[in-house]
CSV table of C-alpha atoms in Angstrom, one decimal:
chain,number,residue,atom,x,y,z
B,1,MET,CA,-0.2,0.0,0.1
B,2,ARG,CA,1.2,3.4,-0.9
B,3,LEU,CA,2.0,5.6,2.4
B,4,ASN,CA,-0.2,8.7,2.6
B,5,LYS,CA,0.8,11.8,4.6
B,6,LYS,CA,-1.6,11.2,7.3
B,7,HIS,CA,-0.3,7.6,8.1
B,8,ILE,CA,3.3,9.1,8.1
B,9,ASN,CA,2.5,11.5,10.5
B,10,LYS,CA,0.5,9.0,12.8
B,11,VAL,CA,3.5,6.8,13.0
B,12,VAL,CA,5.9,9.4,13.7
B,13,SER,CA,3.8,11.1,16.1
B,14,ALA,CA,3.0,7.7,18.1
B,15,ILE,CA,6.6,6.7,18.5
B,16,LEU,CA,7.5,10.0,19.8
B,17,PHE,CA,4.6,10.1,22.1
B,18,ALA,CA,5.1,6.3,23.3
B,19,GLN,CA,8.3,7.3,25.2
B,20,VAL,CA,6.1,9.4,27.5
B,21,THR,CA,2.7,7.2,27.6
B,22,PHE,CA,4.3,3.5,27.7
B,23,PHE,CA,2.0,2.3,25.1
B,24,SER,CA,2.1,-0.4,23.1
B,25,SER,CA,3.2,1.0,19.5
B,26,ALA,CA,1.9,-2.2,17.6
B,27,ALA,CA,-1.3,-0.8,16.8
B,28,TYR,CA,0.4,2.4,15.4
B,29,VAL,CA,2.9,0.5,13.3
B,30,GLY,CA,0.1,-1.3,11.3
B,31,ALA,CA,-0.7,2.3,10.5
B,32,ALA,CA,2.1,2.7,8.0
B,33,THR,CA,1.1,-0.3,6.0
B,34,GLU,CA,-2.5,-0.7,6.3
B,35,LYS,CA,-6.0,1.4,6.7
B,36,THR,CA,-5.9,1.8,11.0
B,37,LEU,CA,-8.4,3.7,12.8
B,38,ILE,CA,-7.2,4.9,16.4
B,39,VAL,CA,-10.0,5.3,19.0
B,40,GLY,CA,-8.9,7.1,22.3
B,41,ARG,CA,-11.0,5.4,25.5
B,42,TYR,CA,-10.6,6.7,29.0
B,43,ALA,CA,-10.2,3.1,30.3
B,44,PRO,CA,-8.6,-0.4,29.8
B,45,ILE,CA,-10.9,-3.4,29.0
B,46,GLU,CA,-11.0,-6.2,31.5
B,47,SER,CA,-12.4,-9.1,29.6
B,48,LEU,CA,-13.9,-9.9,26.3
B,49,ASP,CA,-16.6,-12.3,28.1
B,50,ILE,CA,-19.8,-10.7,26.9
B,51,ALA,CA,-21.8,-12.3,29.8
B,52,ASN,CA,-19.7,-11.0,32.4
B,53,VAL,CA,-18.5,-7.4,31.5
B,54,TRP,CA,-19.6,-3.8,32.0
B,55,ASP,CA,-18.2,-0.6,31.1
B,56,VAL,CA,-15.6,0.0,28.5
B,57,SER,CA,-15.2,-3.5,27.8
B,58,VAL,CA,-18.7,-3.8,26.4
B,59,TYR,CA,-17.6,-1.3,24.0
B,60,THR,CA,-14.9,-3.2,22.7
B,61,ALA,CA,-16.7,-6.7,22.9
B,62,ASP,CA,-19.5,-5.5,20.6
B,63,GLN,CA,-16.9,-5.2,17.9
B,64,ILE,CA,-16.6,-8.8,17.8
B,65,PHE,CA,-19.8,-10.5,18.8
B,66,GLU,CA,-23.1,-9.7,17.4
B,67,PRO,CA,-26.8,-10.5,19.0
B,68,LEU,CA,-29.7,-11.8,17.0
B,69,TYR,CA,-31.5,-8.2,17.1
B,70,ILE,CA,-29.4,-5.2,17.4
B,71,VAL,CA,-29.9,-1.5,18.6
B,72,GLY,CA,-30.3,0.9,16.1
B,73,LYS,CA,-29.3,4.4,15.5
B,74,ASP,CA,-32.6,5.4,16.7
B,75,GLY,CA,-32.4,3.4,19.7
B,76,GLN,CA,-34.8,0.8,18.4
B,77,PRO,CA,-34.1,-3.2,18.1
B,78,LYS,CA,-33.9,-4.1,14.6
B,79,PRO,CA,-33.1,-7.5,12.9
B,80,TRP,CA,-29.4,-8.5,12.8
B,81,LEU,CA,-28.1,-12.3,12.8
B,82,ALA,CA,-31.9,-13.1,12.8
B,83,VAL,CA,-33.8,-11.9,10.1
B,84,SER,CA,-37.1,-11.9,12.0
B,85,ALA,CA,-38.9,-12.7,15.5
B,86,THR,CA,-42.5,-14.0,15.2
B,87,PRO,CA,-44.4,-14.3,18.6
B,88,ASN,CA,-47.4,-16.9,19.2
B,89,SER,CA,-50.9,-15.3,19.9
B,90,ASP,CA,-50.2,-15.0,23.8
B,91,GLY,CA,-46.4,-13.9,23.3
B,92,THR,CA,-45.0,-16.9,25.3
B,93,THR,CA,-43.1,-18.6,22.5
B,94,TRP,CA,-41.1,-16.9,19.8
B,95,THR,CA,-39.6,-18.1,16.4
B,96,PHE,CA,-36.2,-16.6,15.5
B,97,LYS,CA,-35.3,-17.1,11.7
B,98,LEU,CA,-31.4,-16.7,11.2
B,99,ARG,CA,-29.8,-14.5,8.8
B,100,PRO,CA,-28.5,-16.9,5.9
B,101,GLY,CA,-25.0,-17.1,5.1
B,102,VAL,CA,-23.6,-15.8,8.2
B,103,LYS,CA,-19.9,-17.0,9.7
B,104,PHE,CA,-17.8,-16.7,12.4
B,105,SER,CA,-14.4,-15.2,12.0
B,106,ASP,CA,-13.0,-18.7,12.1
B,107,ASP,CA,-15.1,-19.1,8.6
B,108,SER,CA,-17.4,-21.7,10.2
B,109,ALA,CA,-21.2,-20.9,9.5
B,110,LEU,CA,-23.4,-19.8,12.0
B,111,LYS,CA,-26.0,-22.5,13.1
B,112,ALA,CA,-29.2,-22.3,15.6
B,113,GLU,CA,-27.2,-24.5,18.1
B,114,ASP,CA,-24.6,-21.7,18.5
B,115,VAL,CA,-27.6,-19.5,19.6
B,116,VAL,CA,-28.9,-22.0,21.9
B,117,PHE,CA,-25.5,-22.2,23.6
B,118,SER,CA,-24.9,-18.7,23.7
B,119,LEU,CA,-28.1,-17.5,25.3
B,120,THR,CA,-28.2,-20.7,27.5
B,121,ARG,CA,-24.7,-19.5,28.8
B,122,HIS,CA,-26.0,-16.1,29.5
B,123,LEU,CA,-28.7,-17.2,31.4
B,124,LYS,CA,-26.4,-18.9,33.8
B,125,ASN,CA,-24.0,-15.9,34.1
B,126,ALA,CA,-25.1,-12.6,36.1
B,127,GLY,CA,-21.9,-10.8,36.0
B,128,GLY,CA,-22.9,-8.5,33.3
B,129,ILE,CA,-25.9,-6.8,31.8
B,130,PRO,CA,-28.7,-9.2,32.9
B,131,LEU,CA,-31.2,-11.1,30.4
B,132,LEU,CA,-34.2,-10.9,32.6
B,133,ALA,CA,-36.7,-13.0,30.1
B,134,PRO,CA,-38.5,-15.7,31.8
B,135,ILE,CA,-37.1,-18.3,29.7
B,136,VAL,CA,-38.3,-21.9,29.9
B,137,SER,CA,-36.3,-23.0,27.0
B,138,ILE,CA,-34.3,-22.4,23.8
B,139,THR,CA,-34.4,-24.8,21.0
B,140,ALA,CA,-33.4,-25.4,17.7
B,141,PRO,CA,-35.6,-27.5,15.6
B,142,GLU,CA,-33.7,-26.5,12.4
B,143,GLN,CA,-30.2,-25.3,11.6
B,144,ASP,CA,-31.4,-21.7,10.8
B,145,THR,CA,-34.9,-21.7,13.3
B,146,VAL,CA,-34.5,-20.8,17.2
B,147,ILE,CA,-37.5,-21.1,19.2
B,148,ILE,CA,-37.6,-19.4,22.7
B,149,LYS,CA,-40.4,-20.3,25.1
B,150,LEU,CA,-41.3,-18.0,28.1
B,151,LYS,CA,-43.0,-18.6,31.3
B,152,GLY,CA,-45.5,-15.7,30.3
B,153,ALA,CA,-45.6,-13.1,28.1
B,154,TYR,CA,-42.4,-10.7,28.1
B,155,PRO,CA,-43.0,-7.5,25.5
B,156,ALA,CA,-39.4,-6.6,26.1
B,157,LEU,CA,-38.0,-9.6,24.6
B,158,LEU,CA,-36.5,-8.3,21.6
B,159,SER,CA,-35.0,-5.0,23.6
B,160,ASP,CA,-33.1,-7.4,26.0
B,161,ILE,CA,-31.8,-9.8,22.8
B,162,SER,CA,-30.4,-6.6,21.4
B,163,ALA,CA,-27.8,-6.3,24.2
B,164,VAL,CA,-24.4,-7.4,23.2
B,165,SER,CA,-24.4,-9.5,26.3
B,166,ASN,CA,-26.6,-11.7,24.1
B,167,GLY,CA,-24.0,-11.8,21.4
B,168,ILE,CA,-23.7,-15.3,19.4
B,169,MET,CA,-20.5,-17.4,19.8
B,170,PRO,CA,-19.5,-21.0,18.4
B,171,ALA,CA,-21.3,-23.8,20.5
B,172,ASN,CA,-18.9,-25.3,23.3
B,173,PHE,CA,-16.5,-22.4,22.5
B,174,ALA,CA,-15.5,-24.2,19.3
B,175,GLY,CA,-13.8,-26.7,21.3
B,176,GLN,CA,-11.7,-24.8,23.5
B,177,THR,CA,-11.9,-24.1,27.1
B,178,GLU,CA,-13.9,-21.2,28.4
B,179,GLU,CA,-10.7,-19.2,29.4
B,180,ALA,CA,-9.1,-19.8,26.3
B,181,PHE,CA,-11.8,-18.7,23.8
B,182,PHE,CA,-11.8,-15.5,25.7
B,183,GLN,CA,-8.3,-14.7,25.0
B,184,HIS,CA,-9.0,-15.2,21.5
B,185,PRO,CA,-12.5,-15.1,21.0
B,186,ILE,CA,-14.6,-16.0,17.8
B,187,GLY,CA,-17.7,-14.0,16.9
B,188,THR,CA,-19.6,-12.7,13.7
B,189,GLY,CA,-18.5,-9.0,14.5
B,190,PRO,CA,-16.6,-7.0,11.7
B,191,PHE,CA,-13.5,-7.3,13.9
B,192,VAL,CA,-11.4,-9.9,15.6
B,193,LEU,CA,-8.8,-9.8,18.5
B,194,GLU,CA,-5.3,-9.2,17.1
B,195,SER,CA,-3.5,-8.0,20.3
B,196,TRP,CA,-4.1,-7.2,23.6
B,197,VAL,CA,-1.9,-5.1,26.1
B,198,PRO,CA,-3.5,-5.6,29.6
B,199,GLY,CA,-4.3,-2.4,30.6
B,200,GLY,CA,-3.5,-0.7,27.3
B,201,THR,CA,-3.9,-1.0,23.7
B,202,VAL,CA,-6.5,-3.4,22.1
B,203,THR,CA,-6.0,-3.7,18.4
B,204,LEU,CA,-8.6,-5.7,16.3
B,205,ARG,CA,-8.1,-6.9,12.9
B,206,LYS,CA,-10.9,-6.8,10.3
B,207,ASN,CA,-12.9,-10.2,9.8
B,208,ASP,CA,-12.3,-11.4,6.6
B,209,HIS,CA,-15.5,-13.4,6.9
B,210,TYR,CA,-18.0,-10.9,7.8
B,211,TRP,CA,-21.4,-11.3,6.6
B,212,GLN,CA,-21.7,-7.6,5.2
B,213,ALA,CA,-20.3,-7.2,1.9
B,214,ASN,CA,-17.3,-4.7,1.7
B,215,LYS,CA,-17.4,-4.2,5.4
B,216,PRO,CA,-15.4,-2.9,7.5
B,217,TRP,CA,-13.4,-0.6,5.7
B,218,TYR,CA,-10.5,-0.5,7.9
B,219,ASP,CA,-8.3,-3.3,8.2
B,220,GLU,CA,-7.4,-2.3,12.0
B,221,LEU,CA,-9.3,-0.9,14.8
B,222,ALA,CA,-7.2,0.0,17.8
B,223,PHE,CA,-8.3,1.1,21.3
B,224,THR,CA,-6.0,3.1,23.3
B,225,VAL,CA,-6.1,4.1,27.1
B,226,LEU,CA,-6.0,7.6,27.7
B,227,PRO,CA,-7.2,8.2,31.0
B,228,ASP,CA,-6.7,12.0,30.8
B,229,GLU,CA,-9.3,14.1,29.0
B,230,ASN,CA,-7.0,16.8,27.7
B,231,GLN,CA,-4.6,14.1,26.5
B,232,ARG,CA,-7.1,12.4,24.6
B,233,VAL,CA,-8.1,15.8,22.7
B,234,GLN,CA,-4.4,16.7,22.3
B,235,GLN,CA,-3.8,13.6,20.7
B,236,LEU,CA,-6.7,14.2,18.2
B,237,LEU,CA,-5.6,17.4,17.2
B,238,ALA,CA,-2.2,16.2,16.6
B,239,GLY,CA,-3.6,13.4,14.4
B,240,GLN,CA,-2.3,10.5,16.9
B,241,ILE,CA,-5.7,9.1,17.4
B,242,ASP,CA,-8.8,9.3,14.9
B,243,VAL,CA,-11.6,9.2,17.2
B,244,ILE,CA,-12.7,10.3,20.7
B,245,ASP,CA,-16.3,8.8,21.4
B,246,ASN,CA,-16.9,10.5,24.6
B,247,LEU,CA,-15.6,14.2,24.1
B,248,PRO,CA,-15.6,16.3,27.1
B,249,PRO,CA,-18.1,18.7,27.1
B,250,VAL,CA,-15.7,21.5,28.1
B,251,ARG,CA,-14.1,21.0,24.3
B,252,PHE,CA,-17.2,20.5,22.4
B,253,ALA,CA,-17.8,24.4,21.2
B,254,GLU,CA,-14.0,25.0,20.4
B,255,LEU,CA,-13.5,22.0,18.3
B,256,SER,CA,-16.9,22.6,16.7
B,257,LYS,CA,-14.9,25.7,15.2
B,258,ASN,CA,-11.9,23.6,14.2
B,259,PRO,CA,-12.0,22.5,10.3
B,260,ASP,CA,-9.8,19.4,11.0
B,261,ILE,CA,-12.3,18.0,13.4
B,262,SER,CA,-15.9,16.8,13.0
B,263,VAL,CA,-17.9,16.8,16.0
B,264,THR,CA,-21.3,15.5,16.5
B,265,ARG,CA,-24.0,15.8,19.4
B,266,SER,CA,-26.7,13.0,19.6
B,267,GLU,CA,-29.3,11.2,22.4
B,268,SER,CA,-28.2,8.9,24.6
B,269,TRP,CA,-29.3,6.7,27.3
B,270,VAL,CA,-26.9,7.8,29.9
B,271,ILE,CA,-28.1,9.4,33.1
B,272,GLN,CA,-25.9,11.3,35.5
B,273,ILE,CA,-26.8,10.6,38.7
B,274,LEU,CA,-26.4,11.2,42.7
B,275,GLN,CA,-27.2,7.7,44.5
B,276,PHE,CA,-27.5,7.3,48.3
B,277,ASN,CA,-26.5,4.4,50.3
B,278,THR,CA,-29.8,3.9,52.2
B,279,LYS,CA,-28.0,1.6,54.7
B,280,ASN,CA,-26.0,5.0,55.7
B,281,PRO,CA,-28.0,6.3,59.2
B,282,GLN,CA,-28.4,9.6,57.4
B,283,PHE,CA,-29.7,8.5,54.1
B,284,SER,CA,-31.8,5.7,55.3
B,285,ASP,CA,-34.1,8.5,56.2
B,286,VAL,CA,-36.4,9.7,53.2
B,287,HIS,CA,-36.9,13.4,54.8
B,288,VAL,CA,-32.9,13.9,54.3
B,289,ARG,CA,-33.0,12.3,50.9
B,290,ARG,CA,-36.1,14.7,50.0
B,291,ALA,CA,-34.0,17.5,51.3
B,292,VAL,CA,-31.1,17.1,49.2
B,293,ASN,CA,-33.3,16.7,46.4
B,294,LEU,CA,-35.0,19.9,46.8
B,295,ALA,CA,-31.4,21.7,47.5
B,296,ILE,CA,-29.9,20.6,44.2
B,297,ASP,CA,-30.2,23.0,41.6
B,298,ARG,CA,-30.1,20.7,38.5
B,299,LYS,CA,-30.3,23.0,35.7
B,300,ALA,CA,-27.5,25.0,36.8
B,301,LEU,CA,-25.6,21.7,37.5
B,302,ALA,CA,-26.4,20.5,34.0
B,303,ASP,CA,-25.3,23.9,32.2
B,304,ALA,CA,-22.2,24.4,34.4
B,305,THR,CA,-20.9,20.7,33.9
B,306,SER,CA,-21.9,20.1,30.4
B,307,PHE,CA,-21.4,23.5,28.9
B,308,LYS,CA,-25.1,23.5,27.8
B,309,THR,CA,-24.6,20.6,25.8
B,310,SER,CA,-27.0,18.0,28.1
B,311,ASP,CA,-30.2,18.7,29.6
B,312,ALA,CA,-31.3,18.6,33.2
B,313,ALA,CA,-33.0,15.4,34.3
B,314,SER,CA,-36.7,15.0,35.5
B,315,THR,CA,-37.0,11.5,35.9
B,316,ILE,CA,-35.1,8.2,36.0
B,317,ILE,CA,-36.0,7.0,32.7
B,318,PRO,CA,-34.2,8.8,30.1
B,319,PRO,CA,-36.4,11.0,27.3
B,320,THR,CA,-34.9,8.4,24.6
B,321,VAL,CA,-36.3,5.1,26.5
B,322,ALA,CA,-39.7,3.9,25.9
B,323,PHE,CA,-42.3,5.0,28.7
B,324,TYR,CA,-40.2,8.1,29.5
B,325,ASP,CA,-42.9,10.2,31.5
B,326,PRO,CA,-42.4,13.9,31.2
B,327,THR,CA,-45.1,14.4,33.6
B,328,THR,CA,-42.8,13.5,36.4
B,329,ALA,CA,-41.2,16.5,36.7
B,330,ALA,CA,-38.1,17.0,38.8
B,331,VAL,CA,-38.8,19.0,41.8
B,332,ASP,CA,-37.9,22.8,41.5
B,333,THR,CA,-34.8,24.0,43.7
B,334,ASN,CA,-36.2,25.5,47.0
B,335,ILE,CA,-33.3,25.8,49.7
B,336,GLU,CA,-36.4,26.7,52.4
B,337,ALA,CA,-38.3,23.5,51.6
B,338,ALA,CA,-35.4,21.6,51.6
B,339,LYS,CA,-34.9,23.1,55.1
B,340,LYS,CA,-38.2,22.1,56.2
B,341,GLU,CA,-38.1,18.6,54.8
B,342,LEU,CA,-34.7,18.4,56.8
B,343,ALA,CA,-36.5,19.4,60.0
B,344,LEU,CA,-38.8,16.5,59.5
B,345,SER,CA,-35.8,13.9,59.7
B,346,ALA,CA,-33.8,12.6,62.6
B,347,TYR,CA,-31.0,15.3,61.6
B,348,PRO,CA,-32.8,18.6,61.6
B,349,HIS,CA,-29.8,20.5,62.1
B,350,GLY,CA,-27.9,18.9,59.5
B,351,PHE,CA,-24.8,16.6,59.7
B,352,SER,CA,-21.6,15.9,58.0
B,353,THR,CA,-21.3,13.6,55.3
B,354,THR,CA,-19.1,12.5,52.0
B,355,ILE,CA,-19.5,12.4,48.3
B,356,LEU,CA,-17.3,9.8,46.4
B,357,THR,CA,-16.1,10.6,43.1
B,358,PRO,CA,-13.9,8.9,40.2
B,359,GLY,CA,-10.7,10.1,39.9
B,360,GLY,CA,-9.6,12.1,36.9
B,361,ASP,CA,-13.1,12.7,36.1
B,362,GLN,CA,-13.5,16.8,35.7
B,363,VAL,CA,-17.2,16.6,35.2
B,364,ARG,CA,-17.8,14.5,38.4
B,365,ALA,CA,-15.2,16.7,40.1
B,366,GLN,CA,-17.2,19.7,39.2
B,367,GLN,CA,-20.6,18.6,39.9
B,368,ALA,CA,-19.4,17.4,43.5
B,369,GLN,CA,-18.2,21.1,44.3
B,370,ILE,CA,-21.8,22.4,43.3
B,371,ILE,CA,-23.8,19.6,45.2
B,372,GLN,CA,-21.4,20.6,48.1
B,373,SER,CA,-21.9,24.5,48.0
B,374,GLN,CA,-26.0,23.7,47.6
B,375,LEU,CA,-26.1,21.1,50.7
B,376,GLY,CA,-24.2,23.5,52.6
B,377,LYS,CA,-27.1,26.1,52.3
B,378,ILE,CA,-29.3,23.6,54.3
B,379,GLY,CA,-26.6,22.4,56.8
B,380,ILE,CA,-25.2,19.3,55.3
B,381,GLU,CA,-21.4,19.5,54.9
B,382,VAL,CA,-19.9,17.5,52.5
B,383,SER,CA,-16.4,16.3,52.2
B,384,ILE,CA,-15.5,15.0,48.7
B,385,ILE,CA,-13.2,11.9,48.3
B,386,SER,CA,-11.9,11.5,44.8
B,387,LEU,CA,-10.4,7.7,44.4
B,388,ASP,CA,-9.3,5.4,41.5
B,389,PRO,CA,-12.5,4.3,39.3
B,390,ALA,CA,-11.8,0.8,40.5
B,391,VAL,CA,-11.6,1.4,44.3
B,392,VAL,CA,-15.0,3.6,44.0
B,393,ARG,CA,-16.5,0.4,42.5
B,394,GLU,CA,-15.3,-1.8,45.2
B,395,LYS,CA,-16.6,0.8,47.9
B,396,THR,CA,-19.8,1.0,46.4
B,397,HIS,CA,-20.2,-2.6,46.0
B,398,ALA,CA,-19.2,-3.2,49.7
B,399,GLY,CA,-21.6,-0.3,50.9
B,400,ASP,CA,-18.6,1.6,52.2
B,401,TYR,CA,-19.7,4.9,50.9
B,402,ALA,CA,-22.7,7.6,51.8
B,403,LEU,CA,-23.2,9.7,48.6
B,404,ARG,CA,-22.0,8.6,45.1
B,405,LEU,CA,-21.9,10.6,41.8
B,406,GLN,CA,-22.0,8.2,38.9
B,407,GLU,CA,-23.3,7.7,35.6
B,408,SER,CA,-26.0,5.0,34.5
B,409,ILE,CA,-27.1,3.8,31.1
B,410,SER,CA,-30.1,1.8,30.1
B,411,ASP,CA,-28.6,-0.9,27.5
B,412,VAL,CA,-31.8,-1.5,25.9
B,413,SER,CA,-34.7,0.7,24.4
B,414,ASP,CA,-37.1,-1.0,27.1
B,415,PRO,CA,-37.0,0.2,30.6
B,416,ASN,CA,-37.5,-3.0,32.4
B,417,ILE,CA,-33.8,-3.9,32.8
B,418,PHE,CA,-32.9,-0.8,33.7
B,419,LEU,CA,-35.6,-0.1,36.3
B,420,THR,CA,-35.0,-3.5,37.8
B,421,TYR,CA,-31.2,-3.4,38.1
B,422,HIS,CA,-31.8,0.0,40.0
B,423,PHE,CA,-34.8,-0.5,42.1
B,424,SER,CA,-35.3,-4.3,42.6
B,425,PRO,CA,-33.0,-5.8,44.8
B,426,GLU,CA,-34.7,-9.4,44.7
B,427,ASP,CA,-34.6,-9.1,40.7
B,428,GLY,CA,-31.9,-6.7,39.5
B,429,GLY,CA,-28.8,-8.5,40.8
B,430,SER,CA,-27.3,-5.4,42.3
B,431,ASP,CA,-28.9,-4.6,45.7
B,432,SER,CA,-30.8,-1.9,43.6
B,433,TYR,CA,-27.5,-0.5,42.0
B,434,TRP,CA,-25.7,-0.7,45.4
B,435,THR,CA,-28.1,1.7,47.2
B,436,PHE,CA,-29.8,-1.0,49.1
B,437,TYR,CA,-33.0,0.4,48.6
B,438,ASN,CA,-36.0,-2.0,48.9
B,439,ASN,CA,-39.6,-1.0,48.1
B,440,PRO,CA,-41.6,-4.2,47.9
B,441,HIS,CA,-44.6,-2.2,46.4
B,442,LEU,CA,-42.3,-0.9,43.6
B,443,THR,CA,-40.7,-4.4,42.9
B,444,SER,CA,-44.4,-5.5,42.3
B,445,VAL,CA,-45.4,-2.8,39.8
B,446,LEU,CA,-42.0,-3.4,38.2
B,447,ARG,CA,-42.9,-7.1,37.7
B,448,GLN,CA,-46.3,-6.4,36.5
B,449,ALA,CA,-45.2,-3.9,33.9
B,450,ARG,CA,-42.5,-6.4,32.6
B,451,VAL,CA,-45.3,-8.7,31.4
B,452,GLU,CA,-48.1,-6.7,30.5
B,453,GLN,CA,-48.7,-6.9,26.9
B,454,ASP,CA,-51.1,-3.8,26.6
B,455,VAL,CA,-49.3,-0.7,25.9
B,456,LYS,CA,-51.5,1.9,27.8
B,457,ILE,CA,-51.5,-0.4,31.2
B,458,ARG,CA,-47.7,-1.0,30.8
B,459,GLY,CA,-47.4,2.6,30.4
B,460,ALA,CA,-49.4,3.5,33.6
B,461,LEU,CA,-47.4,1.0,35.5
B,462,TYR,CA,-44.3,2.7,34.4
B,463,HIS,CA,-45.7,6.0,35.5
B,464,GLU,CA,-46.5,4.7,38.6
B,465,ALA,CA,-42.9,3.4,39.1
B,466,GLN,CA,-41.1,6.8,38.3
B,467,GLU,CA,-43.5,8.6,40.6
B,468,ILE,CA,-42.4,6.1,43.3
B,469,VAL,CA,-38.9,6.7,42.7
B,470,ALA,CA,-39.2,10.5,42.7
B,471,SER,CA,-40.8,10.2,46.2
B,472,ASP,CA,-38.7,7.9,47.9
B,473,VAL,CA,-35.2,9.0,45.9
B,474,PRO,CA,-33.1,6.5,46.5
B,475,ILE,CA,-31.2,7.9,43.3
B,476,ILE,CA,-31.6,11.6,42.2
B,477,PRO,CA,-31.2,11.9,38.1
B,478,LEU,CA,-28.9,14.9,37.5
B,479,VAL,CA,-28.4,15.3,34.1
B,480,TYR,CA,-29.4,13.7,30.5
B,481,GLN,CA,-26.3,13.3,29.1
B,482,SER,CA,-25.8,13.8,25.4
B,483,ARG,CA,-23.2,11.7,23.1
B,484,LEU,CA,-20.6,14.0,22.0
B,485,VAL,CA,-18.3,12.2,19.3
B,486,ALA,CA,-15.4,13.9,17.9
B,487,THR,CA,-13.4,12.5,14.9
B,488,ARG,CA,-10.7,13.6,12.5
B,489,SER,CA,-12.6,15.5,9.3
B,490,ASN,CA,-11.7,13.1,6.8
B,491,ILE,CA,-13.3,10.1,8.7
B,492,THR,CA,-17.1,9.4,8.0
B,493,GLY,CA,-19.5,6.5,8.7
B,494,ILE,CA,-19.2,6.2,12.4
B,495,GLN,CA,-22.5,5.8,14.3
B,496,ALA,CA,-23.1,6.7,18.0
B,497,ILE,CA,-25.7,4.4,19.5
B,498,PRO,CA,-27.9,5.7,22.3
B,499,ASN,CA,-26.8,2.6,24.5
B,500,GLY,CA,-23.1,3.9,24.5
B,501,ALA,CA,-21.9,1.7,21.7
B,502,THR,CA,-19.9,3.1,18.7
B,503,ARG,CA,-20.2,1.3,15.2
B,504,PHE,CA,-17.5,1.2,13.3
B,505,ASP,CA,-18.2,-1.2,10.5
B,506,SER,CA,-19.2,1.7,8.0
B,507,ALA,CA,-16.5,4.1,9.2
B,508,GLN,CA,-13.9,5.1,6.1
B,509,GLU,CA,-12.0,7.8,5.2
B,510,LYS,CA,-12.9,10.4,2.4
């Protein structure tokens, strides 16, 4: 291949930068001889086991594995490895027809038995995005047909199936051990794993057996770890990386004016939240939680920390997810009302507490400072504790925190998984997102909504669920976060999906 100026500059810059960052240069060397797309990410992946991963690992694994249905750019599930899904009259049996001609990256054909194996395995694993469908059996009566039988109606099935955790892999790990398979996984996606530096660069190679003709355009896709936001932007401007798929809001306006950079803003299912540890003595008191809710000015916080690229949140379901209810409005900031609510609690004169934030996250740091100032007005003195994100996660899961700033995301377009995960300790598998909140009535409402086939009745149940959450306030929704993506201006075809995924299979250079 003839070298172009972009590739030469990218190689030279990367070699110089490697002396400082200590990243593997393998991905960059490839750029000199092949078409390579380099993406700057804030954290390394931990695993490619799709049934047991969260966070940024998901957005690498989804380049390798694909589900039967996939989340489209509009947020709705659409046929992918399956061309159709047909329910019976009572919604308890679904028949999936597989897309003909699909192959795995090892050139073996996709068969129904692979689907049975993959989905059955996911049902037995609870470490990642859960599959909450009440599945009784998954069978393969023919090589191109999969039948899923349910205990009862479950209208969210297609949405659930579209999560990457339901990606399809060869049956029995293609004859390998489970551990060996995920070191070099085999999937139907546009890319395959080429190399993986623990804690650093992951390089993927084009899947030569990909079922979509003439895709992907790039020979390699490299994810490099650049925890510092400013460093990611500097490398984009220098041409050392090509894409930032989570651009810091503070740089959005500036980069929008740069002719060398293309910046897009789109809807997402991400909510920035403040969560309470309801086992904490102060925050076990609903009046304290309500007082905090009344004291926080969401709009001021959203405008200040997103530089007006995102909107203040009202209810816990994002506007782009089904059954979002705009009538469940966030309370207006009212310091006097907050003081009166606090007076109803066991701590009428206030108290001291802490708020936990991930280190290196400038947005969370600024949010914490704003909340610290606002809560101080009602007598709640807040100390900010900033720790490594992994430590924050450990402390949260152990219940060793009082307040935590975090972002949360709905992985699918139906609210069932999202609400169950955050508010149902019995069904969600996360102790109500580690708030340890438990409202049996809310759990009952969510269980009813999960199986209700009448859209109007289902909508009424989710309205009630949002009202309960707004009253009990185990979590305060702060900001509906927009998706901000920046690329080199000569790159087109990248799709930002509301669930946080980024599709690179159609990406190419002009």
